[in-house]
């Protein structure tokens, strides 16, 4: 059997015990290993083992059999604290093992306690918290937008977790824009639109992630429009996330776009240096690694436009350290992250220099960078320049917008997110961007 089955069994067990019992006893059990017919778990003392065996063995075996469709043997071993993997890690896991199995719809790590709040996301975070505490009471809908990897999904899941805990009776529906569309299409094909409608329109809390992806999909937009109206009229809470603000969802029907603006719209901006540092510190604390300040600073300086990148750099460093068993030092970090960091020591690069270099590379004039022209051959290099400005300088998206002929910061965010996506998915493009980056740095 797989560890996944064990977790599923825990969920079923949790449904039948009180929170107290589950937390005091079941949560102490640590998964060790398993094969086809049996599972080995550990607890930290004989006493715990005896109590679990006496009171809970029956239900554990029952649930394991249920999930695996056959009898599974369980072997409980006693492992004193020091021998168990990392106590810190074990603690983190047990905290995440929540009572209500619906928590598993969401990423268990995406909770409010783990969301670092700073200038770039304070409105979005505060509003999300309020909505989670009092769904349906404040703004409807709540619309969060921002670039890739900045915490939109994290906030959405945090709302879900909180509502499950605070209002267990509420029906929660979480879906991405894309899955909503697929569900819609399948329901039409199967001729079960009634149950589709019932499902969405009955939700007390409707969470739709990345709603921008339904742009231009006629039928889906229409269906969401009607869903919106029903849920809204019933005063049930809706939360949407998107990579751009409603007014820039150009291919959305007007009536749907205007509804998205009925409630509260909040953006998440890329984090500034201090915030990147505190995010890293928080993540280091959560795992049990020792990371010196110089290394935190180094990572915070090198990964400046996306929290997911920041995180993966840190995890890569941890993985590297586990492999080489050396103390984490600046030198080790540089070695571990050398593939990820192509940009180093880039103090004081000006936006002006970036604009000139990019204009030159794409054969457009420098003044086009600041113009309002929207033809693709100009808009695209301009977006790349915005992306590089964010990546290579410390300017905020508002400041960057100003340098591009007074563009709104949401335009800049959209540009960065668009280019970032292409950068991540398109190898040839990535090489081009890296070349441009080196050219800018050389001139500096
Ligand atoms: P998005 O949905 O905007 O693309 P995610 O919510 O998936 O971004 O976030 C990307 C990663 O960054 C996740 O692992 C998330 O936990 C982490 N993250 C984002 N914002 C924060 C924050 N403010 N504090 C801590 N972690 C964050
Ligand atoms: Mg997301």
PDB file of N, CA, C and O in Angstrom, residues 381-409:
ATOM      1  N   UNK A 381       8.500  43.780 -27.290  1.00  0.00           N
ATOM      2  CA  UNK A 381       9.768  44.190 -26.689  1.00  0.00           C
ATOM      3  C   UNK A 381       9.573  45.068 -25.442  1.00  0.00           C
ATOM      4  O   UNK A 381      10.320  44.951 -24.481  1.00  0.00           O
ATOM      5  N   UNK A 382       8.524  45.877 -25.472  1.00  0.00           N
ATOM      6  CA  UNK A 382       8.271  46.733 -24.307  1.00  0.00           C
ATOM      7  C   UNK A 382       7.981  45.869 -23.074  1.00  0.00           C
ATOM      8  O   UNK A 382       8.466  46.119 -21.985  1.00  0.00           O
ATOM      9  N   UNK A 383       7.215  44.806 -23.309  1.00  0.00           N
ATOM     10  CA  UNK A 383       6.902  43.910 -22.179  1.00  0.00           C
ATOM     11  C   UNK A 383       8.161  43.198 -21.672  1.00  0.00           C
ATOM     12  O   UNK A 383       8.335  43.012 -20.476  1.00  0.00           O
ATOM     13  N   UNK A 384       9.030  42.851 -22.617  1.00  0.00           N
ATOM     14  CA  UNK A 384      10.279  42.201 -22.200  1.00  0.00           C
ATOM     15  C   UNK A 384      11.105  43.177 -21.358  1.00  0.00           C
ATOM     16  O   UNK A 384      11.683  42.812 -20.329  1.00  0.00           O
ATOM     17  N   UNK A 385      11.132  44.435 -21.796  1.00  0.00           N
ATOM     18  CA  UNK A 385      11.904  45.437 -21.054  1.00  0.00           C
ATOM     19  C   UNK A 385      11.326  45.616 -19.648  1.00  0.00           C
ATOM     20  O   UNK A 385      12.067  45.752 -18.672  1.00  0.00           O
ATOM     21  N   UNK A 386      10.008  45.580 -19.544  1.00  0.00           N
ATOM     22  CA  UNK A 386       9.381  45.689 -18.216  1.00  0.00           C
ATOM     23  C   UNK A 386       9.776  44.507 -17.338  1.00  0.00           C
ATOM     24  O   UNK A 386      10.116  44.641 -16.171  1.00  0.00           O
ATOM     25  N   UNK A 387       9.724  43.346 -17.935  1.00  0.00           N
ATOM     26  CA  UNK A 387      10.099  42.116 -17.227  1.00  0.00           C
ATOM     27  C   UNK A 387      11.545  42.205 -16.726  1.00  0.00           C
ATOM     28  O   UNK A 387      11.847  41.919 -15.568  1.00  0.00           O
ATOM     29  N   UNK A 388      12.443  42.662 -17.610  1.00  0.00           N
ATOM     30  CA  UNK A 388      13.846  42.758 -17.220  1.00  0.00           C
ATOM     31  C   UNK A 388      14.063  43.849 -16.179  1.00  0.00           C
ATOM     32  O   UNK A 388      14.907  43.719 -15.291  1.00  0.00           O
ATOM     33  N   UNK A 389      13.267  44.920 -16.293  1.00  0.00           N
ATOM     34  CA  UNK A 389      13.390  45.998 -15.314  1.00  0.00           C
ATOM     35  C   UNK A 389      13.047  45.467 -13.932  1.00  0.00           C
ATOM     36  O   UNK A 389      13.688  45.762 -12.934  1.00  0.00           O
ATOM     37  N   UNK A 390      12.029  44.611 -13.900  1.00  0.00           N
ATOM     38  CA  UNK A 390      11.632  44.039 -12.622  1.00  0.00           C
ATOM     39  C   UNK A 390      12.693  43.056 -12.117  1.00  0.00           C
ATOM     40  O   UNK A 390      12.995  42.969 -10.941  1.00  0.00           O
ATOM     41  N   UNK A 391      13.263  42.360 -13.049  1.00  0.00           N
ATOM     42  CA  UNK A 391      14.187  41.314 -12.671  1.00  0.00           C
ATOM     43  C   UNK A 391      15.559  41.864 -12.263  1.00  0.00           C
ATOM     44  O   UNK A 391      16.220  41.328 -11.387  1.00  0.00           O
ATOM     45  N   UNK A 392      15.968  42.932 -12.936  1.00  0.00           N
ATOM     46  CA  UNK A 392      17.343  43.398 -12.728  1.00  0.00           C
ATOM     47  C   UNK A 392      17.455  44.646 -11.864  1.00  0.00           C
ATOM     48  O   UNK A 392      18.548  45.100 -11.577  1.00  0.00           O
ATOM     49  N   UNK A 393      16.328  45.228 -11.507  1.00  0.00           N
ATOM     50  CA  UNK A 393      16.395  46.429 -10.662  1.00  0.00           C
ATOM     51  C   UNK A 393      15.498  46.245  -9.450  1.00  0.00           C
ATOM     52  O   UNK A 393      14.771  45.270  -9.347  1.00  0.00           O
ATOM     53  N   UNK A 394      15.564  47.208  -8.569  1.00  0.00           N
ATOM     54  CA  UNK A 394      14.742  47.141  -7.361  1.00  0.00           C
ATOM     55  C   UNK A 394      13.502  48.024  -7.473  1.00  0.00           C
ATOM     56  O   UNK A 394      12.829  48.291  -6.490  1.00  0.00           O
ATOM     57  N   UNK A 395      13.204  48.531  -8.668  1.00  0.00           N
ATOM     58  CA  UNK A 395      12.053  49.427  -8.796  1.00  0.00           C
ATOM     59  C   UNK A 395      10.737  48.668  -8.648  1.00  0.00           C
ATOM     60  O   UNK A 395      10.644  47.504  -9.035  1.00  0.00           O
ATOM     61  N   UNK A 396       9.744  49.360  -8.106  1.00  0.00           N
ATOM     62  CA  UNK A 396       8.432  48.735  -7.963  1.00  0.00           C
ATOM     63  C   UNK A 396       7.725  48.746  -9.318  1.00  0.00           C
ATOM     64  O   UNK A 396       8.137  49.472 -10.233  1.00  0.00           O
ATOM     65  N   UNK A 397       6.648  47.993  -9.424  1.00  0.00           N
ATOM     66  CA  UNK A 397       5.946  47.967 -10.708  1.00  0.00           C
ATOM     67  C   UNK A 397       5.344  49.346 -11.040  1.00  0.00           C
ATOM     68  O   UNK A 397       5.239  49.705 -12.208  1.00  0.00           O
ATOM     69  N   UNK A 398       4.990  50.109 -10.011  1.00  0.00           N
ATOM     70  CA  UNK A 398       4.487  51.464 -10.257  1.00  0.00           C
ATOM     71  C   UNK A 398       5.591  52.335 -10.851  1.00  0.00           C
ATOM     72  O   UNK A 398       5.387  53.052 -11.836  1.00  0.00           O
ATOM     73  N   UNK A 399       6.777  52.244 -10.246  1.00  0.00           N
ATOM     74  CA  UNK A 399       7.903  53.038 -10.755  1.00  0.00           C
ATOM     75  C   UNK A 399       8.276  52.617 -12.173  1.00  0.00           C
ATOM     76  O   UNK A 399       8.565  53.451 -13.030  1.00  0.00           O
ATOM     77  N   UNK A 400       8.233  51.326 -12.407  1.00  0.00           N
ATOM     78  CA  UNK A 400       8.558  50.844 -13.752  1.00  0.00           C
ATOM     79  C   UNK A 400       7.529  51.399 -14.747  1.00  0.00           C
ATOM     80  O   UNK A 400       7.883  51.923 -15.801  1.00  0.00           O
ATOM     81  N   UNK A 401       6.240  51.329 -14.371  1.00  0.00           N
ATOM     82  CA  UNK A 401       5.189  51.875 -15.232  1.00  0.00           C
ATOM     83  C   UNK A 401       5.467  53.330 -15.597  1.00  0.00           C
ATOM     84  O   UNK A 401       5.329  53.731 -16.758  1.00  0.00           O
ATOM     85  N   UNK A 402       5.892  54.113 -14.616  1.00  0.00           N
ATOM     86  CA  UNK A 402       6.193  55.525 -14.871  1.00  0.00           C
ATOM     87  C   UNK A 402       7.275  55.699 -15.922  1.00  0.00           C
ATOM     88  O   UNK A 402       7.214  56.599 -16.761  1.00  0.00           O
ATOM     89  N   UNK A 403       8.266  54.824 -15.877  1.00  0.00           N
ATOM     90  CA  UNK A 403       9.385  54.927 -16.818  1.00  0.00           C
ATOM     91  C   UNK A 403       8.990  54.490 -18.232  1.00  0.00           C
ATOM     92  O   UNK A 403       9.739  54.681 -19.178  1.00  0.00           O
ATOM     93  N   UNK A 404       7.847  53.853 -18.333  1.00  0.00           N
ATOM     94  CA  UNK A 404       7.390  53.440 -19.660  1.00  0.00           C
ATOM     95  C   UNK A 404       6.235  54.326 -20.116  1.00  0.00           C
ATOM     96  O   UNK A 404       5.189  53.848 -20.548  1.00  0.00           O
ATOM     97  N   UNK A 405       6.408  55.610 -19.967  1.00  0.00           N
ATOM     98  CA  UNK A 405       5.401  56.548 -20.437  1.00  0.00           C
ATOM     99  C   UNK A 405       4.144  56.556 -19.585  1.00  0.00           C
ATOM    100  O   UNK A 405       3.050  56.768 -20.096  1.00  0.00           O
ATOM    101  N   UNK A 406       4.287  56.304 -18.306  1.00  0.00           N
ATOM    102  CA  UNK A 406       3.160  56.417 -17.388  1.00  0.00           C
ATOM    103  C   UNK A 406       2.138  55.295 -17.506  1.00  0.00           C
ATOM    104  O   UNK A 406       0.938  55.520 -17.487  1.00  0.00           O
ATOM    105  N   UNK A 407       2.645  54.072 -17.629  1.00  0.00           N
ATOM    106  CA  UNK A 407       1.706  52.937 -17.672  1.00  0.00           C
ATOM    107  C   UNK A 407       1.276  52.580 -16.243  1.00  0.00           C
ATOM    108  O   UNK A 407       2.022  52.737 -15.294  1.00  0.00           O
ATOM    109  N   UNK A 408       0.071  52.053 -16.159  1.00  0.00           N
ATOM    110  CA  UNK A 408      -0.462  51.634 -14.872  1.00  0.00           C
ATOM    111  C   UNK A 408       0.309  50.410 -14.357  1.00  0.00           C
ATOM    112  O   UNK A 408       0.774  49.607 -15.153  1.00  0.00           O
ATOM    113  N   UNK A 409       0.416  50.287 -13.025  1.00  0.00           N
ATOM    114  CA  UNK A 409       1.212  49.166 -12.518  1.00  0.00           C
ATOM    115  C   UNK A 409       0.598  47.813 -12.876  1.00  0.00           C
ATOM    116  O   UNK A 409       1.295  46.827 -13.043  1.00  0.00           O
TER     117      UNK A 409
END
